[in-house]
């Protein structure tokens, strides 16, 4: 097994919270798990460190990076501002065929939650839906930048989904957004996007300081 496969496997485990924030990452255990030498494991860990997903301390070991709540809030702020603008650009471009693409993604989400599924499957479907307006307005690069930058936010969303399992609410907001697009109600885009993207903050804000406190970077108290 090469370092690319190890990297991809570990990255997915970190993003879907199978490997918890703050969890110790043992090179020896990874070598045994993947049946490889230390070299490909260390290469994979170095890449994960560059991604901001693993914290490596020389001679002391590695841990899964803690979540940064301040960075998460800033990421949501950025996405809210950018995505509302992209959707406004998308309105005059939206054809019946594009409406059907959005409707199809919503139907897929509904079908998924009727049976057994992995949380990352729903998250990926959600991302595919949001990618439509970025792609159709020629802003794929912005979407790619957002995806690369929202490492902490991705795990936060997975935590929200796992804890609250509020799939019907998310899907209904997608349906509401489709109605706004279909009826060309541009002034309603920003409020809905804000409600949609900030929902996880409202649902998890208290638990960040209680139940899930150990998952997050804590500010040092000053005297």
Coordinates of C-alpha atoms in Angstrom, one line a residue:
X1 CA 0.0 0.0 0.0
X2 CA 1.4 3.4 -1.0
X3 CA 1.3 6.7 0.9
X4 CA -1.4 8.1 -1.3
X5 CA -3.9 5.4 -0.3
X6 CA -2.9 5.8 3.4
X7 CA -3.3 9.6 3.1
X8 CA -6.7 9.3 1.5
X9 CA -8.0 6.7 4.0
X10 CA -6.8 8.7 7.0
X11 CA -8.1 12.0 5.6
X12 CA -11.6 10.5 5.1
X13 CA -11.5 9.1 8.7
X14 CA -10.6 12.5 10.1
X15 CA -13.2 14.4 8.1
X16 CA -16.0 12.1 9.0
X17 CA -14.9 12.1 12.7
X18 CA -14.1 8.4 12.8
X19 CA -10.8 9.8 14.1
X20 CA -11.8 12.4 16.7
X21 CA -10.2 15.8 17.1
X22 CA -7.4 15.5 19.6
X23 CA -7.1 11.7 19.1
X24 CA -3.5 10.4 19.3
X25 CA -2.1 9.0 16.0
X26 CA 0.4 6.3 16.4
X27 CA 2.9 5.6 13.6
X28 CA 3.4 2.1 14.9
X29 CA -0.3 1.4 14.9
X30 CA -0.7 2.8 11.4
X31 CA 2.3 0.7 10.1
X32 CA 0.6 -2.4 11.6
X33 CA -2.8 -1.4 10.2
X34 CA -1.7 -0.8 6.7
X35 CA 1.2 -3.4 6.8
X36 CA 3.8 -1.0 5.6
X37 CA 7.1 0.6 6.8
X38 CA 7.3 4.0 8.5
X39 CA 8.2 5.9 5.3
X40 CA 4.7 5.9 3.6
X41 CA 3.0 6.5 6.9
X42 CA 5.2 9.5 7.7
X43 CA 4.7 10.8 4.1
X44 CA 0.9 10.6 4.6
X45 CA 1.1 12.3 8.0
X46 CA 3.2 15.1 6.6
X47 CA 0.5 15.7 3.9
X48 CA -2.2 15.6 6.6
X49 CA -0.3 18.1 8.6
X50 CA 0.0 20.4 5.6
X51 CA -3.8 20.1 5.2
X52 CA -4.2 21.2 8.8
X53 CA -5.8 17.9 9.8
X54 CA -2.9 16.5 11.9
X55 CA -0.7 18.1 14.4
X56 CA 2.8 16.6 14.5
X57 CA 5.2 17.2 17.3
X58 CA 8.7 15.9 16.6
X59 CA 9.8 13.1 19.0
X60 CA 6.4 13.3 20.8
X61 CA 3.9 11.9 18.3
X62 CA 0.9 13.1 16.3
X63 CA -2.7 14.0 17.1
X64 CA -5.7 14.8 15.0
X65 CA -6.0 18.6 14.8
X66 CA -8.5 20.2 17.1
X67 CA -11.3 22.2 15.6
X68 CA -11.0 26.0 15.6
X69 CA -14.4 27.5 16.3
X70 CA -13.3 31.0 15.4
X71 CA -12.1 29.8 12.0
X72 CA -15.3 27.9 11.5
X73 CA -17.4 31.1 12.2
X74 CA -15.2 33.1 9.7
X75 CA -15.6 30.3 7.1
X76 CA -19.4 30.5 7.4
X77 CA -19.3 34.3 7.2
X78 CA -17.2 34.0 4.0
X79 CA -19.5 31.4 2.4
X80 CA -22.6 33.3 3.3
X81 CA -21.4 36.4 1.6
X82 CA -19.9 34.7 -1.5
X83 CA -22.7 32.1 -2.0
X84 CA -25.4 34.7 -1.8
X85 CA -23.7 36.7 -4.6
X86 CA -23.1 33.6 -6.7
X87 CA -26.8 32.7 -6.4
X88 CA -27.9 36.2 -7.5
X89 CA -25.7 35.7 -10.5
X90 CA -27.2 32.3 -11.1
X91 CA -30.9 33.6 -11.2
X92 CA -30.9 35.0 -14.7
X93 CA -29.0 32.0 -16.0
X94 CA -31.2 29.3 -14.5
X95 CA -33.1 27.3 -17.1
X96 CA -35.8 24.6 -16.6
X97 CA -33.1 22.1 -17.2
X98 CA -30.9 23.5 -14.4
X99 CA -33.9 23.7 -12.1
X100 CA -34.3 20.0 -12.8
X101 CA -30.7 19.3 -11.8
X102 CA -31.3 21.0 -8.5
X103 CA -34.6 19.1 -8.0
X104 CA -32.8 15.8 -8.9
X105 CA -30.1 16.4 -6.2
X106 CA -32.9 17.1 -3.7
X107 CA -34.7 13.8 -4.7
X108 CA -31.4 12.0 -4.2
X109 CA -31.1 13.4 -0.7
X110 CA -34.6 12.3 0.2
X111 CA -34.0 8.8 -1.2
X112 CA -30.7 8.5 0.8
X113 CA -32.2 9.2 4.2
X114 CA -34.9 6.6 3.7
X115 CA -32.4 3.8 4.4
X116 CA -29.0 3.1 5.9
X117 CA -26.3 5.5 4.9
X118 CA -23.0 7.1 6.0
X119 CA -23.1 10.7 7.2
X120 CA -20.4 11.7 4.6
X121 CA -22.7 10.5 1.8
X122 CA -25.3 13.1 2.8
X123 CA -22.6 15.8 3.2
X124 CA -21.2 15.0 -0.3
X125 CA -24.7 15.2 -1.8
X126 CA -25.2 18.5 -0.1
X127 CA -21.9 19.8 -1.6
X128 CA -22.9 18.5 -5.1
X129 CA -26.1 20.6 -4.9
X130 CA -24.3 23.8 -3.8
X131 CA -21.7 23.3 -6.5
X132 CA -24.3 23.7 -9.2
X133 CA -24.6 27.5 -9.1
X134 CA -20.8 28.0 -8.7
X135 CA -20.2 25.8 -11.8
X136 CA -23.0 27.3 -13.9
X137 CA -21.8 30.9 -13.2
X138 CA -18.2 30.0 -14.1
X139 CA -17.0 30.2 -10.6
X140 CA -15.7 26.7 -10.1
X141 CA -12.3 28.0 -8.9
X142 CA -14.0 29.9 -6.1
X143 CA -15.9 26.7 -5.1
X144 CA -12.6 24.7 -5.2
X145 CA -10.9 27.3 -3.0
X146 CA -13.8 27.1 -0.5
X147 CA -13.6 23.3 -0.4
X148 CA -9.9 23.4 0.3
X149 CA -10.2 26.1 3.0
X150 CA -13.1 24.7 5.0
X151 CA -11.3 21.8 6.6
X152 CA -12.5 22.8 10.1
X153 CA -16.0 23.6 8.8
X154 CA -16.4 20.3 7.1
X155 CA -15.8 18.4 10.3
X156 CA -18.0 20.8 12.2
X157 CA -20.8 20.1 9.7
X158 CA -20.3 16.4 10.1
X159 CA -20.5 16.8 13.9
X160 CA -23.7 18.8 13.5
X161 CA -25.2 16.1 11.2
X162 CA -24.2 13.3 13.5
X163 CA -25.5 15.0 16.6
X164 CA -28.8 16.5 15.3
X165 CA -29.6 14.4 12.3
X166 CA -31.7 17.3 11.0
X167 CA -31.9 16.0 7.4
X168 CA -35.5 17.0 6.8
X169 CA -34.8 20.6 7.8
X170 CA -31.7 20.8 5.5
X171 CA -33.7 19.3 2.6
X172 CA -36.6 21.6 3.2
X173 CA -34.3 24.6 3.0
X174 CA -33.0 23.3 -0.3
X175 CA -36.5 23.1 -1.6
X176 CA -37.2 26.6 -0.4
X177 CA -34.1 27.8 -2.2
X178 CA -35.3 26.1 -5.4
X179 CA -38.6 28.0 -5.1
X180 CA -36.7 31.3 -4.7
X181 CA -34.7 30.5 -7.8
X182 CA -37.7 29.4 -9.8
X183 CA -39.6 32.5 -8.9
X184 CA -36.6 34.8 -9.3
X185 CA -37.0 36.3 -5.8
X186 CA -33.5 37.7 -5.5
X187 CA -34.1 39.7 -2.3
X188 CA -34.9 36.5 -0.4
X189 CA -31.6 34.7 -1.3
X190 CA -29.3 36.3 1.4
X191 CA -31.6 35.7 4.4
X192 CA -32.1 32.0 3.4
X193 CA -28.4 31.4 2.7
X194 CA -27.6 32.9 6.1
X195 CA -30.1 30.8 7.9
X196 CA -29.0 27.7 6.0
X197 CA -25.3 28.1 6.6
X198 CA -25.5 29.4 10.2
X199 CA -27.8 26.7 11.3
X200 CA -25.1 24.5 12.6
X201 CA -23.7 27.3 14.8
X202 CA -27.1 27.7 16.5
X203 CA -27.5 24.0 17.0
X204 CA -24.0 23.4 18.4
X205 CA -22.8 26.6 19.9
X206 CA -23.6 25.6 23.5
X207 CA -22.1 22.1 23.1
X208 CA -18.8 23.6 21.9
X209 CA -18.2 24.6 25.5
X210 CA -19.7 21.6 27.1
X211 CA -20.2 18.2 25.5
X212 CA -17.7 18.6 22.7
X213 CA -15.3 21.0 24.5
X214 CA -12.3 18.6 24.1
X215 CA -12.7 18.7 20.3
X216 CA -12.0 22.5 20.1
X217 CA -9.0 24.8 20.6
X218 CA -9.6 26.6 23.9
X219 CA -8.4 30.2 24.3
X220 CA -5.9 30.6 27.1
X221 CA -7.4 32.6 30.0
X222 CA -5.5 35.8 30.7
X223 CA -4.9 37.0 34.3

